[in-house]
Coordinates of C-alpha atoms and ligand atoms in Angstrom, one line a residue:
M1 CA 41.7 90.8 78.0
M2 CA 43.7 93.9 76.1
G3 CA 40.5 95.8 76.6
K4 CA 40.4 95.5 80.7
E5 CA 41.8 98.2 82.8
I6 CA 45.5 98.1 83.9
L7 CA 45.8 97.9 87.7
I8 CA 49.5 97.6 87.9
E9 CA 52.0 98.5 85.6
A10 CA 56.0 97.8 85.6
A11 CA 57.8 99.7 83.0
A12 CA 61.6 99.3 82.3
L13 CA 62.0 98.1 85.7
G14 CA 65.4 97.4 87.2
K15 CA 66.6 96.4 90.3
S16 CA 69.9 96.0 91.8
F17 CA 71.5 95.3 95.1
P18 CA 74.8 96.1 96.7
G19 CA 77.0 92.9 95.9
A20 CA 79.7 91.3 98.2
A21 CA 82.6 92.6 96.3
G22 CA 81.5 96.4 96.8
D23 CA 80.0 96.3 93.2
E24 CA 76.2 96.2 92.1
L25 CA 74.4 93.0 91.8
Q26 CA 71.9 93.3 88.9
V27 CA 68.8 91.2 89.9
L28 CA 66.1 92.6 87.4
E29 CA 66.5 94.2 84.2
G30 CA 64.1 95.7 81.7
I31 CA 61.0 94.4 83.0
D32 CA 57.7 95.6 81.3
L33 CA 54.6 93.9 82.9
Q34 CA 51.2 94.9 83.3
L35 CA 48.4 93.2 85.5
R36 CA 44.9 93.7 84.5
A37 CA 41.5 93.2 85.9
G38 CA 40.1 90.0 85.7
E39 CA 43.2 88.0 85.1
I40 CA 45.3 85.6 87.0
V41 CA 48.8 86.1 85.9
A42 CA 51.7 83.5 86.9
L43 CA 55.6 84.6 87.3
L44 CA 57.3 81.6 86.5
G45 CA 61.0 81.2 86.9
R46 CA 63.6 79.1 88.6
S47 CA 65.0 79.9 92.1
G48 CA 67.1 83.0 91.9
S49 CA 65.7 84.4 88.6
G50 CA 64.1 87.5 90.8
K51 CA 60.6 86.5 91.2
S52 CA 60.3 87.5 94.8
T53 CA 62.1 90.7 94.0
L54 CA 59.7 91.7 91.3
L55 CA 56.8 90.7 93.1
R56 CA 58.0 92.9 96.3
T57 CA 58.6 95.8 93.8
L58 CA 54.9 95.5 92.6
A59 CA 53.9 95.6 96.0
G60 CA 55.9 98.7 96.5
L61 CA 57.9 97.0 99.4
I62 CA 61.1 97.6 97.7
A63 CA 61.7 100.5 95.4
P64 CA 63.1 100.0 91.8
S65 CA 66.6 101.2 90.7
S66 CA 65.3 102.1 87.4
G67 CA 62.2 102.3 85.6
S68 CA 58.7 102.6 87.7
V69 CA 55.7 100.8 89.0
R70 CA 52.4 102.4 88.5
Y71 CA 49.3 101.5 90.4
R72 CA 46.1 102.7 88.6
G73 CA 48.5 105.2 86.7
T74 CA 50.0 106.8 89.8
E75 CA 53.8 106.0 90.4
L76 CA 54.5 104.2 93.8
R77 CA 56.1 106.1 96.6
G78 CA 56.2 103.4 99.2
A79 CA 53.7 100.5 99.6
N80 CA 51.2 99.9 97.0
P81 CA 47.7 100.5 98.5
G82 CA 46.2 98.1 96.0
T83 CA 47.9 95.0 97.2
A84 CA 48.0 92.5 99.7
M85 CA 50.4 89.6 99.8
V86 CA 50.3 85.9 100.8
F87 CA 53.8 84.6 101.5
Q88 CA 55.3 80.8 101.3
S89 CA 56.1 80.9 104.8
F90 CA 52.7 82.0 105.9
A91 CA 54.3 85.0 108.1
L92 CA 51.7 84.6 110.7
M93 CA 52.1 86.1 114.3
P94 CA 52.4 83.1 116.7
W95 CA 51.0 84.9 119.6
L96 CA 47.8 86.1 118.0
T97 CA 44.8 84.0 117.4
V98 CA 43.4 83.5 113.8
Q99 CA 40.9 86.2 114.2
D100 CA 43.7 88.9 115.6
N101 CA 46.0 87.7 112.6
V102 CA 43.3 88.3 110.2
E103 CA 42.5 91.7 111.6
L104 CA 46.0 92.9 111.7
G105 CA 46.1 94.5 108.4
L106 CA 42.9 96.2 109.1
A107 CA 44.1 97.8 112.2
A108 CA 47.0 99.2 110.3
R109 CA 44.7 100.6 107.8
Q110 CA 42.8 102.4 110.7
V111 CA 39.5 100.7 110.2
A112 CA 37.6 100.6 113.4
P113 CA 37.2 97.8 115.7
R114 CA 33.7 96.7 115.1
E115 CA 34.2 96.6 111.3
R116 CA 37.4 94.7 111.7
T117 CA 35.8 91.9 113.4
E118 CA 32.9 91.7 111.0
R119 CA 35.2 91.7 107.9
A120 CA 37.7 89.4 109.5
L121 CA 34.8 86.7 110.3
A122 CA 33.5 87.3 106.8
A123 CA 37.1 86.5 105.6
I124 CA 37.5 83.6 107.8
D125 CA 34.1 82.0 106.6
L126 CA 35.1 82.7 103.0
I127 CA 38.3 80.8 103.2
G128 CA 37.0 77.9 105.2
L129 CA 38.3 78.6 108.4
D130 CA 35.1 79.1 110.6
G131 CA 35.2 77.6 114.2
F132 CA 39.0 78.3 114.1
E133 CA 38.6 82.0 114.9
S134 CA 40.3 81.7 118.5
A135 CA 43.0 79.0 117.6
Y136 CA 46.7 79.8 117.6
P137 CA 48.8 79.2 114.3
K138 CA 50.7 76.7 116.2
E139 CA 47.4 74.5 116.8
L140 CA 46.8 74.4 112.9
S141 CA 48.2 72.1 110.0
G142 CA 50.3 73.8 107.3
G143 CA 47.2 73.9 105.1
M144 CA 45.1 75.9 107.7
R145 CA 47.9 78.1 108.5
Q146 CA 48.2 79.3 104.7
R147 CA 44.3 79.5 104.8
V148 CA 44.9 82.2 107.6
G149 CA 47.5 83.7 105.3
F150 CA 44.9 84.1 102.4
A151 CA 42.3 85.4 104.9
R152 CA 44.6 87.9 106.0
A153 CA 45.2 89.0 102.6
L154 CA 41.6 88.9 101.3
V155 CA 40.2 90.9 104.1
L156 CA 41.9 93.9 102.8
E157 CA 40.1 93.6 99.5
P158 CA 43.0 94.5 97.5
D159 CA 42.6 95.1 93.9
V160 CA 45.5 92.7 93.2
L161 CA 46.3 89.7 95.1
L162 CA 50.0 89.1 95.4
M163 CA 51.1 85.5 96.1
D164 CA 54.8 84.3 96.5
E165 CA 55.0 80.5 96.2
P166 CA 51.8 80.2 98.3
F167 CA 51.6 76.5 98.2
S168 CA 55.5 75.3 98.1
A169 CA 55.6 74.7 101.8
L170 CA 52.5 72.4 101.8
D171 CA 52.3 68.8 101.1
V172 CA 51.3 67.9 97.5
L173 CA 47.7 67.1 98.6
T174 CA 47.0 69.9 100.5
A175 CA 48.6 72.1 98.0
E176 CA 46.3 70.6 95.4
N177 CA 43.2 71.2 97.3
L178 CA 44.0 74.7 98.3
R179 CA 44.6 75.6 94.6
G180 CA 41.4 74.2 93.7
E181 CA 39.5 76.1 96.4
L182 CA 41.3 79.4 95.2
I183 CA 40.1 78.6 91.8
S184 CA 36.6 78.3 92.7
L185 CA 36.6 81.3 94.9
W186 CA 37.9 83.1 92.0
S187 CA 35.2 81.9 89.8
G188 CA 32.6 82.9 92.1
E189 CA 30.9 86.1 93.2
R190 CA 32.5 86.6 96.5
F191 CA 36.1 87.0 95.8
P192 CA 37.2 90.5 96.8
T193 CA 40.0 91.1 94.4
K194 CA 40.2 92.1 90.8
A195 CA 43.4 90.3 89.8
V196 CA 45.9 87.7 90.9
C197 CA 49.5 87.5 90.5
V198 CA 51.1 84.4 91.8
V199 CA 54.9 83.5 91.7
T200 CA 55.8 80.0 91.4
H201 CA 58.8 77.6 90.3
N202 CA 56.3 75.1 89.4
I203 CA 55.2 74.6 85.9
E204 CA 52.2 72.5 86.3
E205 CA 50.8 75.0 89.1
A206 CA 51.4 77.9 86.5
V207 CA 49.2 76.1 84.0
Q208 CA 46.5 75.0 86.7
L209 CA 46.1 78.5 87.9
A210 CA 46.8 81.2 85.2
D211 CA 45.3 83.0 82.5
R212 CA 48.6 84.2 81.3
V213 CA 52.2 82.9 82.4
V214 CA 55.0 85.2 82.4
V215 CA 58.4 83.3 82.3
L216 CA 61.3 85.1 84.0
G217 CA 65.1 84.1 83.0
A218 CA 67.9 84.5 85.5
N219 CA 71.1 86.7 85.5
P220 CA 69.6 89.2 85.6
G221 CA 66.1 88.4 85.9
H222 CA 64.3 89.3 82.7
L223 CA 61.2 88.4 80.8
V224 CA 61.8 85.5 78.4
A225 CA 58.2 84.9 77.3
E226 CA 54.6 85.3 77.7
V227 CA 52.3 82.4 77.2
E228 CA 48.3 82.7 77.2
I229 CA 46.6 79.6 78.8
G230 CA 43.2 79.7 77.4
L231 CA 41.9 76.6 78.9
E232 CA 38.4 76.3 80.4
R233 CA 38.1 76.0 84.2
P234 CA 38.4 73.6 86.1
R235 CA 41.3 72.3 84.3
D236 CA 42.3 68.6 83.3
K237 CA 45.9 68.0 84.1
K238 CA 45.6 65.0 81.9
S239 CA 44.6 66.5 78.7
P240 CA 46.9 67.0 75.8
R241 CA 46.4 70.7 75.8
F242 CA 47.6 70.9 79.4
A243 CA 50.5 68.9 78.5
A244 CA 51.4 70.8 75.5
L245 CA 51.6 73.9 77.6
V246 CA 53.6 72.4 80.1
E247 CA 56.1 71.3 77.6
R248 CA 56.1 74.7 76.1
L249 CA 56.8 76.5 79.2
Y250 CA 59.5 74.1 80.1
D251 CA 61.4 75.0 76.7
H252 CA 61.1 78.5 77.8
L253 CA 62.4 77.7 81.4
T254 CA 65.2 75.5 80.3
G255 CA 66.4 78.4 77.9
R256 CA 65.5 77.0 74.6
E257 CA 64.2 80.5 73.8
P258 CA 64.1 81.4 70.1
G259 CA 66.6 84.4 69.4
V260 CA 68.5 84.0 72.7
D261 CA 71.9 82.6 72.4
V262 CA 72.8 80.4 75.2
P263 CA 76.8 79.8 74.7
E264 CA 77.8 76.2 74.2
P265 CA 79.2 74.8 77.6
A266 CA 82.6 74.2 75.6
E267 CA 83.0 78.1 74.7
A268 CA 81.1 79.6 77.7
T269 CA 82.8 81.5 80.7
P270 CA 82.1 80.5 84.1
T271 CA 79.6 83.0 84.7
A272 CA 77.8 82.8 81.3
R273 CA 77.3 78.9 82.2
P274 CA 77.1 78.6 85.7
L275 CA 77.3 75.1 87.0
P276 CA 74.1 73.6 88.3
P277 CA 74.5 72.8 91.8
V278 CA 74.1 68.9 91.9
S279 CA 76.3 66.2 93.2
V280 CA 78.3 63.6 91.0
G281 CA 76.0 61.0 92.9
G282 CA 73.0 62.7 91.9
L283 CA 73.8 62.8 88.1
A284 CA 75.0 59.3 88.2
G285 CA 71.5 58.4 89.5
L286 CA 69.6 60.1 86.9
T287 CA 71.7 58.6 84.3
E288 CA 71.4 55.3 85.7
I289 CA 67.4 55.7 85.9
V290 CA 67.3 56.4 82.1
G291 CA 69.6 53.7 81.4
A292 CA 67.3 51.3 83.2
S293 CA 64.3 52.5 81.3
G294 CA 66.1 51.5 78.0
G295 CA 68.0 54.8 77.4
R296 CA 64.9 57.0 77.0
A297 CA 62.5 58.3 79.7
E298 CA 59.7 61.0 79.9
L299 CA 60.8 63.6 82.8
P300 CA 57.2 63.7 84.3
D301 CA 57.4 59.9 84.7
I302 CA 60.7 60.0 86.3
A303 CA 59.5 62.8 88.7
G304 CA 56.4 60.7 89.5
E305 CA 58.5 57.7 90.2
L306 CA 61.0 59.4 92.5
N307 CA 58.0 61.4 93.9
F308 CA 59.5 64.7 92.8
E309 CA 58.3 67.8 91.1
I310 CA 59.5 68.1 87.7
D311 CA 61.2 71.1 88.7
D312 CA 63.4 69.4 91.3
L313 CA 65.0 67.3 88.5
F314 CA 65.9 70.7 86.4
P315 CA 69.3 71.1 87.8
L316 CA 70.4 67.3 87.4
V317 CA 68.8 67.3 83.9
D318 CA 70.7 70.6 83.0
A319 CA 74.0 69.4 84.5
A320 CA 73.6 65.9 82.5
T321 CA 72.8 68.1 79.3
M322 CA 75.6 70.7 80.0
L323 CA 78.0 67.5 80.4
D324 CA 76.3 65.8 77.2
L325 CA 75.4 62.5 78.9
L326 CA 71.7 63.3 78.2
T327 CA 69.7 65.2 75.7
V328 CA 66.4 66.6 76.4
D329 CA 63.5 67.1 73.8
G330 CA 60.4 68.5 75.1
G331 CA 59.7 66.3 78.2
E332 CA 61.9 63.4 76.9
L333 CA 65.4 62.4 78.1
A334 CA 67.6 60.3 76.1
L335 CA 71.3 59.1 77.1
T336 CA 73.9 60.2 74.7
T337 CA 76.6 57.8 73.4
T338 CA 78.7 59.1 76.0
G339 CA 76.2 59.0 78.7
K340 CA 75.5 55.3 77.8
E341 CA 79.3 54.6 78.2
F342 CA 79.3 56.4 81.5
T343 CA 76.5 54.3 83.1
G344 CA 77.7 51.1 81.6
A345 CA 81.2 51.6 82.7
D346 CA 83.1 50.4 85.9
I347 CA 84.1 53.0 88.4
Q348 CA 87.7 53.8 87.0
R349 CA 86.5 54.3 83.5
S350 CA 83.3 56.4 84.6
K351 CA 85.8 58.6 86.3
E352 CA 87.7 59.0 83.4
I353 CA 84.7 59.7 81.2
F354 CA 83.4 62.0 83.5
A355 CA 86.7 63.7 83.9
A356 CA 86.6 64.2 80.0
Q357 CA 83.3 65.8 80.1
V358 CA 83.7 68.2 82.8
R359 CA 87.1 69.3 81.5
D360 CA 85.6 70.1 78.2
R361 CA 82.0 71.2 79.1
A362 CA 81.8 72.6 82.8
P363 CA 83.3 76.0 82.2
L364 CA 84.6 76.5 85.9
V365 CA 86.2 73.1 85.9
R366 CA 88.0 73.9 82.7
T367 CA 89.1 77.3 84.3
I368 CA 90.4 75.7 87.4
V369 CA 92.2 72.9 85.4
R370 CA 93.9 75.5 83.0
A371 CA 94.9 78.0 86.1
L372 CA 96.4 75.0 87.8
A373 CA 98.2 74.0 84.8
S374 CA 99.8 77.4 84.2
S375 CA 100.6 77.9 88.0
Q376 CA 104.0 78.0 89.7
N377 CA 103.8 74.6 91.5
G378 CA 100.6 73.1 90.7
K379 CA 98.7 74.6 93.7
L380 CA 96.3 77.7 93.8
R381 CA 94.4 79.0 96.8
A382 CA 90.4 78.5 96.1
D383 CA 90.1 82.2 97.4
F384 CA 91.4 83.3 94.2
F385 CA 88.5 81.6 92.2
L386 CA 86.1 82.6 94.7
D387 CA 86.9 86.3 94.3
L388 CA 86.5 85.9 90.4
L389 CA 83.2 84.2 91.0
R390 CA 82.1 87.1 93.3
R391 CA 82.2 89.5 90.4
G392 CA 79.3 87.3 88.6
F393 CA 77.4 85.6 91.5
P394 CA 76.0 86.6 94.8
S395 CA 78.3 85.4 97.6
T396 CA 76.5 82.1 98.5
E397 CA 75.8 81.3 95.0
A398 CA 79.8 82.0 94.3
R399 CA 80.6 79.6 96.9
Q400 CA 78.0 76.9 95.6
Q401 CA 79.6 77.3 92.3
L402 CA 83.0 76.7 93.6
D403 CA 81.9 73.7 95.9
T404 CA 80.2 72.1 92.6
A405 CA 83.2 72.4 90.7
I406 CA 85.4 70.9 93.5
D407 CA 83.0 68.1 93.8
W408 CA 83.3 67.4 89.9
G409 CA 86.8 67.8 89.4
R410 CA 87.8 65.7 92.4
Y411 CA 85.6 62.9 91.1
G412 CA 87.2 63.0 87.9
E413 CA 90.7 63.4 89.7
L414 CA 91.5 66.5 87.8
Y415 CA 92.4 68.4 91.0
D416 CA 92.3 67.8 94.6
Y417 CA 91.3 70.2 97.5
D418 CA 92.6 70.6 100.8
T419 CA 90.2 71.9 103.3
D420 CA 92.7 73.0 105.8
S421 CA 95.0 75.1 103.6
G422 CA 92.1 76.2 101.2
Q423 CA 94.5 74.9 98.4
L424 CA 93.6 73.2 94.9
T425 CA 96.2 71.0 93.9
V426 CA 97.2 69.0 90.9
P427 CA 96.9 65.2 92.0
Ligands
ADP501 P1 63.7 84.1 93.3 O1 62.3 84.4 94.1 O2 63.4 83.9 91.8 O3 64.2 82.7 93.8 P2 64.9 86.5 94.4 O4 64.1 87.5 93.9 O5 64.5 85.9 95.8 O6 64.7 85.1 93.4 O7 66.5 86.7 94.3 C1 67.0 87.1 93.1 C2 68.5 87.3 93.4 O8 68.6 88.4 94.1 C3 69.2 86.3 94.1 O9 70.5 86.0 93.5 C4 69.3 87.0 95.6 O10 70.4 86.3 96.1 C5 69.3 88.3 95.2 N1 68.7 89.2 96.1 C6 67.4 89.2 96.6 N2 67.1 90.2 97.6 C7 68.5 90.5 97.9 C8 68.9 91.5 98.8 N3 68.0 92.1 99.8 N4 70.2 91.8 99.0 C9 71.0 91.2 97.9 N5 70.6 90.4 97.2 C10 69.4 90.1 97.0
MG502 MG1 61.4 83.5 95.9

């Protein structure tokens, strides 16, 4: 692959947005990335790690704050002429037919009407939409709508097809089918692009599709790892090599990166170890499930049982490991001694255990408990913490951090929160 021509190159790319507190929110930092002819690259990262922002800078839809993006050696000034985008939300014009939606980008590029029609028909045929040319988006299923999304991008014959979580709004079966079709098109002769870059938060999807997976870490978004997939197509999800790659990527995603220190929860600040946004009920549910299967369970099995994607369980698993209720090794979850005690205890005892764990190991809860202890009358306005959090998080996330800390601390009876006065109080 190294010999292949570089189509898009990001160098030392950084992006920041104006933050809520009048400061800058750094979203991407030091990204070096090359997309080459002949490859499918997956950008894998959790929600909020900056995947969409990175993809949009590669497309030239937003300008970098530092560093550069080049297309075939030329630095971008505005939209990247060698790309077309497929969106999670399909982004179709509801008042236009399939045919007109597909022609839209060609019209913008001043292609003559007759050629527009011909090329659109060919793209519609390629992606399996023939017969639906005059249908409107609302008459189509989600899967068919996303086919229109693909046709609209492919008709432009871009060097690089950019896709932002194109399958995540579809049901599992439809997504699986469309992924399969995309791969067989890619492997065939008629696919009109030289490279594909697909954003996903789904590990299995990344391993299914990509030649190379680039893992993004958050706060600010940075490259964590690059993993060559090297499996033959079509790929067998049940094969040991597939599973080994999923595990390896899982380790990268959960921050077990060699050489990068994640501070221990007991020592970290609230911004260095954000609270995973999960409820106490969800946490207790996860530990109960692991408890019910003898204290150990495989993550993919739990996900399968609950009809979740593995990724949906990440925040719960993160929270449970942060609080030392569970350990995770590769894909296996195991209850800790504390975790066993927590699941087996009656409600009062489980509250006590939970209180001790969050006070020691949830940095924001610890911060609140300490601040309340040193306050005049055991009362503090929640806004005080919100202002502090806004220095490290975008404002919706700051609110979410505080809400999670309130939920956890209340359950453990460490403090109470009065919605009317906005006060946190020692009970
Ligand atoms: P992902 O696609 O990985 O979920 P995004 O790239 O959408 O992540 O967002 C990364 C971070 O950048 C988030 O915290 C988000 O709130 C912030 N962000 C994205 N776009 C903007 C914007 N236009 N203004 C301010 N903040 C933004
Ligand atoms: Mg996104």
